[in-house]
Coordinates of C-alpha atoms in Angstrom, one line a residue:
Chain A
X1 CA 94.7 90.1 86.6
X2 CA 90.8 90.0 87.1
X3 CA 88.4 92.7 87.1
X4 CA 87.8 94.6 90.1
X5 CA 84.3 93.9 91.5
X6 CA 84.1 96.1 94.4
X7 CA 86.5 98.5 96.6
X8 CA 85.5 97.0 99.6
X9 CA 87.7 94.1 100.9
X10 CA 85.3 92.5 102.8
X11 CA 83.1 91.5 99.8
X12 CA 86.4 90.7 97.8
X13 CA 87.6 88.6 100.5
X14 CA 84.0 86.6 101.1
X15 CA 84.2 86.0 97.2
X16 CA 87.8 84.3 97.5
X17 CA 86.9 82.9 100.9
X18 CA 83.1 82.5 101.0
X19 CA 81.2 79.3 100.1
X20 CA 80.8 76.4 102.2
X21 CA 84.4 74.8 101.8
X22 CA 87.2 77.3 100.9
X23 CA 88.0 77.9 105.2
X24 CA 87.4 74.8 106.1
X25 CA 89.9 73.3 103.6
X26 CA 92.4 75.8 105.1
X27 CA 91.5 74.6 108.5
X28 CA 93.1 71.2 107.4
X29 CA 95.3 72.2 105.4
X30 CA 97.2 74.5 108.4
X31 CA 97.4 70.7 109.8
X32 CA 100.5 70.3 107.4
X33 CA 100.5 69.0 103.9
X34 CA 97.8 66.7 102.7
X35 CA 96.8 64.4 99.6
X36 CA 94.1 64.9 97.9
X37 CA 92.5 61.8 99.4
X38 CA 93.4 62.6 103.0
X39 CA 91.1 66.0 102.9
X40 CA 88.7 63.9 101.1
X41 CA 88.7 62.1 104.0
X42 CA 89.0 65.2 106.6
X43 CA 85.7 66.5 104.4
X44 CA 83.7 63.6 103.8
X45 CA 80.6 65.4 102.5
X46 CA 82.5 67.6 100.3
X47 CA 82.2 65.8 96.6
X48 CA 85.3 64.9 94.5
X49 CA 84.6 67.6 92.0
X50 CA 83.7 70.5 94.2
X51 CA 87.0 69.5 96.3
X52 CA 89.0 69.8 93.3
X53 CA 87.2 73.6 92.5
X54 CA 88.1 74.7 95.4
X55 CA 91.5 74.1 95.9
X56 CA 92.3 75.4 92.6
X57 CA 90.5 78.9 93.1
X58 CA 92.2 78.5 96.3
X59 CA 95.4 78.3 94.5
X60 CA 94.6 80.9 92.1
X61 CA 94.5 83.2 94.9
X62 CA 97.6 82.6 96.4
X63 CA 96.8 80.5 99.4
X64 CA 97.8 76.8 98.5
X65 CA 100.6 75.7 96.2
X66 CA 99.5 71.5 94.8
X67 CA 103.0 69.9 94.2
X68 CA 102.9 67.0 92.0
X69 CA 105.8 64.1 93.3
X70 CA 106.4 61.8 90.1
X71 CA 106.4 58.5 91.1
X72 CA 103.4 55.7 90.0
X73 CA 100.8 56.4 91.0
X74 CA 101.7 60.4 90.6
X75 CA 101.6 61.6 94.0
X76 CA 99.8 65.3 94.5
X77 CA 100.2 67.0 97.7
X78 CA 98.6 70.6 98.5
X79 CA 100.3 73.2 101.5
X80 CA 99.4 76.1 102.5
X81 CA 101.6 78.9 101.3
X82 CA 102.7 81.9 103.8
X83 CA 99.6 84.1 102.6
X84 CA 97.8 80.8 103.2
X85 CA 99.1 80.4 106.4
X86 CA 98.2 83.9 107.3
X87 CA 94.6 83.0 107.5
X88 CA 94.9 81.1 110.6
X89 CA 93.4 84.5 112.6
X90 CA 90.2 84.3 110.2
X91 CA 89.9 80.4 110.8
X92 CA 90.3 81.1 114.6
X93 CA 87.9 83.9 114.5
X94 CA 85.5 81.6 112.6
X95 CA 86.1 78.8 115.1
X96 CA 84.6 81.0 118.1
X97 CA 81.6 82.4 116.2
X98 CA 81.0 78.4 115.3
X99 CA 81.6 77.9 119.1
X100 CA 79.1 80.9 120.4
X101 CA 76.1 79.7 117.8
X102 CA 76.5 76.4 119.4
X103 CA 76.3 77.6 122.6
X104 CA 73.2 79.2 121.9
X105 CA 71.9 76.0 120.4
X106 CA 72.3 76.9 116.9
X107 CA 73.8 75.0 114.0
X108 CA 72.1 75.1 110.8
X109 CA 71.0 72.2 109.0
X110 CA 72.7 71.4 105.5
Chain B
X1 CA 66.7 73.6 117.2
X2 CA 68.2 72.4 113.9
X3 CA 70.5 69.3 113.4
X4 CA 73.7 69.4 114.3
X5 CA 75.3 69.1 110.8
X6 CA 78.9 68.9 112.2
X7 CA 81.2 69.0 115.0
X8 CA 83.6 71.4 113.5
X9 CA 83.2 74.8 114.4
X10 CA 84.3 76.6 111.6
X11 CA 81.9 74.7 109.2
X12 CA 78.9 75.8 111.2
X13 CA 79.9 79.4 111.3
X14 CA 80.7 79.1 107.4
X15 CA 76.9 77.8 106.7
X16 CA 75.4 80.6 108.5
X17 CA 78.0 83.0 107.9
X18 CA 78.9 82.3 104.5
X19 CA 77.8 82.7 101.3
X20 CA 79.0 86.0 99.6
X21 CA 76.5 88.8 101.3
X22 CA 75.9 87.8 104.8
X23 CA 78.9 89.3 106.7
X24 CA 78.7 92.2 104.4
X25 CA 75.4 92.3 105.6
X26 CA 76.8 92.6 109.0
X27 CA 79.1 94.9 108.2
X28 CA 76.9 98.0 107.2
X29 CA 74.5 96.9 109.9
X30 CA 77.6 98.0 112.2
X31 CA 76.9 101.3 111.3
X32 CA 73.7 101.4 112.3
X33 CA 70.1 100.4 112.4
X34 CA 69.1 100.8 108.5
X35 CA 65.8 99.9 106.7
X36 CA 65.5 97.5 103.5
X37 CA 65.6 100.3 101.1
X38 CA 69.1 101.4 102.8
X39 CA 70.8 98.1 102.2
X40 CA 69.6 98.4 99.2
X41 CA 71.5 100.6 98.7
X42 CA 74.2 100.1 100.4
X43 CA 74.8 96.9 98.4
X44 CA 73.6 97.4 94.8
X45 CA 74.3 93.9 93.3
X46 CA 72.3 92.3 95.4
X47 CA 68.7 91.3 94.3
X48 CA 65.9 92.2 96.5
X49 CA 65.1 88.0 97.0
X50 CA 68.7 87.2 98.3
X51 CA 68.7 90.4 100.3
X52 CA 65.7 89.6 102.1
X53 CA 66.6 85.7 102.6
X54 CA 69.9 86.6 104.0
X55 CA 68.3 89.1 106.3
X56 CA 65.8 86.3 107.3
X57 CA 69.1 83.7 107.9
X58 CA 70.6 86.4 109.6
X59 CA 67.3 87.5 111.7
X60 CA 67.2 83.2 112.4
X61 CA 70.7 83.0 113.7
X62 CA 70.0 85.7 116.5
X63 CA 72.4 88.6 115.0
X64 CA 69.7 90.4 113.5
X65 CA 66.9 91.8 114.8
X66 CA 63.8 93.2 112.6
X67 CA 61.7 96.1 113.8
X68 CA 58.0 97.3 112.2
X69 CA 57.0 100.7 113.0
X70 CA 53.6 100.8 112.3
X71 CA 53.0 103.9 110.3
X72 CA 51.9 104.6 107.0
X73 CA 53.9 103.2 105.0
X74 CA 55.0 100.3 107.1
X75 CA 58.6 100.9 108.1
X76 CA 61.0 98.1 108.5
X77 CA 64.3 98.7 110.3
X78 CA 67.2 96.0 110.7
X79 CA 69.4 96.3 113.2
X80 CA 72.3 94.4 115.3
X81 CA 71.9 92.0 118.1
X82 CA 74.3 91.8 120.7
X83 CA 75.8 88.4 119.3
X84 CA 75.3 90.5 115.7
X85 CA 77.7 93.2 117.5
X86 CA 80.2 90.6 118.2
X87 CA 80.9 89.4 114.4
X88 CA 82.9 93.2 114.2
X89 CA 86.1 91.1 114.9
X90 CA 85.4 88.8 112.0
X91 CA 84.2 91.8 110.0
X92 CA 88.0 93.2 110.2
X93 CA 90.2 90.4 110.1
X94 CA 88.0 89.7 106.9
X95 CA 88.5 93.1 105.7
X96 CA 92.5 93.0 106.3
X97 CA 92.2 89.8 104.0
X98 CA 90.7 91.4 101.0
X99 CA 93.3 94.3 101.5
X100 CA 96.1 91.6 101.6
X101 CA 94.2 90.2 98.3
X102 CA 93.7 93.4 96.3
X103 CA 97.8 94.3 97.4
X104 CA 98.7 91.2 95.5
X105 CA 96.9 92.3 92.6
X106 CA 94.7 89.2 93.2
X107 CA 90.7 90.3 93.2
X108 CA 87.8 88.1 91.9
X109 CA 85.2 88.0 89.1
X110 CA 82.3 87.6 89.8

């Protein structure tokens, strides 16, 4: 188990869940199961290695299970798990803030 | 206005919104209109550079407004917008995440 870094869940849960990527790749993911290369392609601007970070901190916590299918070429193939799946609210949540800064003719540049 | 960096709404509310102090910005500006040295307080790992920056993203993205009451010394107060107000949804369903994370024993180094 890691150290506690703070008693208040919303800090713990932005550094799970924070960053650029980590809700997005849940957004796909509650799509159904996916390859690696199909949420490469879901996330084009995400790179190969920060893709791979992700979903593994991602699995660390709880939230996607990677299941390897042995066959040539090995075949790997990441789901959402019930916690995972559990975070559909937050994505939804997040959706309509994304929606309301748009409608007010915000979006940040990269 | 900035580019529009994407069409997905969750990924514009994560590059405003994420990152690991913003919404825990927002959430002890829900408690009230505080100065600088309060949230300094408030959130003690933070360095005074990234507190101010993330105020000034914040201040940018219209849920944050900055006051100066001219007196001696010059008082700054940060408070809410309406649109700021609105983010108290997010705020909780965050919050019940990093519950759901620190029941499962799972909570992050930093």
């Amino acid at each position: 188990m890691k150290d506690l870094v703070s008693e208040c869940p919303v800090e713990n849960a932005m550094l799970v869940l924070g960053g650029r990527w980590r809700i997005l790749l849940v957004y796909y993911l509650l799509e159904g199961t996916k390859r690696f290369s199909e949420l490469r392609r879901d996330m084009p601007k995400i790179s190969q290695r920060m893709l791979t970070l992700d979903l593994r901190a991602l699995e660390e916590a709880g939230y996607v299970t990677r299941t390897i299918i042995p066959q040539v070429p090995v075949r790997v193939e990441y789901s959402l798990t019930e916690e995972g799946r559990r975070l559909k609210t937050l994505v939804e949540v997040l959706g309509e803030c994304g929606d309301r800064l748009a409608s007010r003719g915000y979006v940040k540049a990269a």
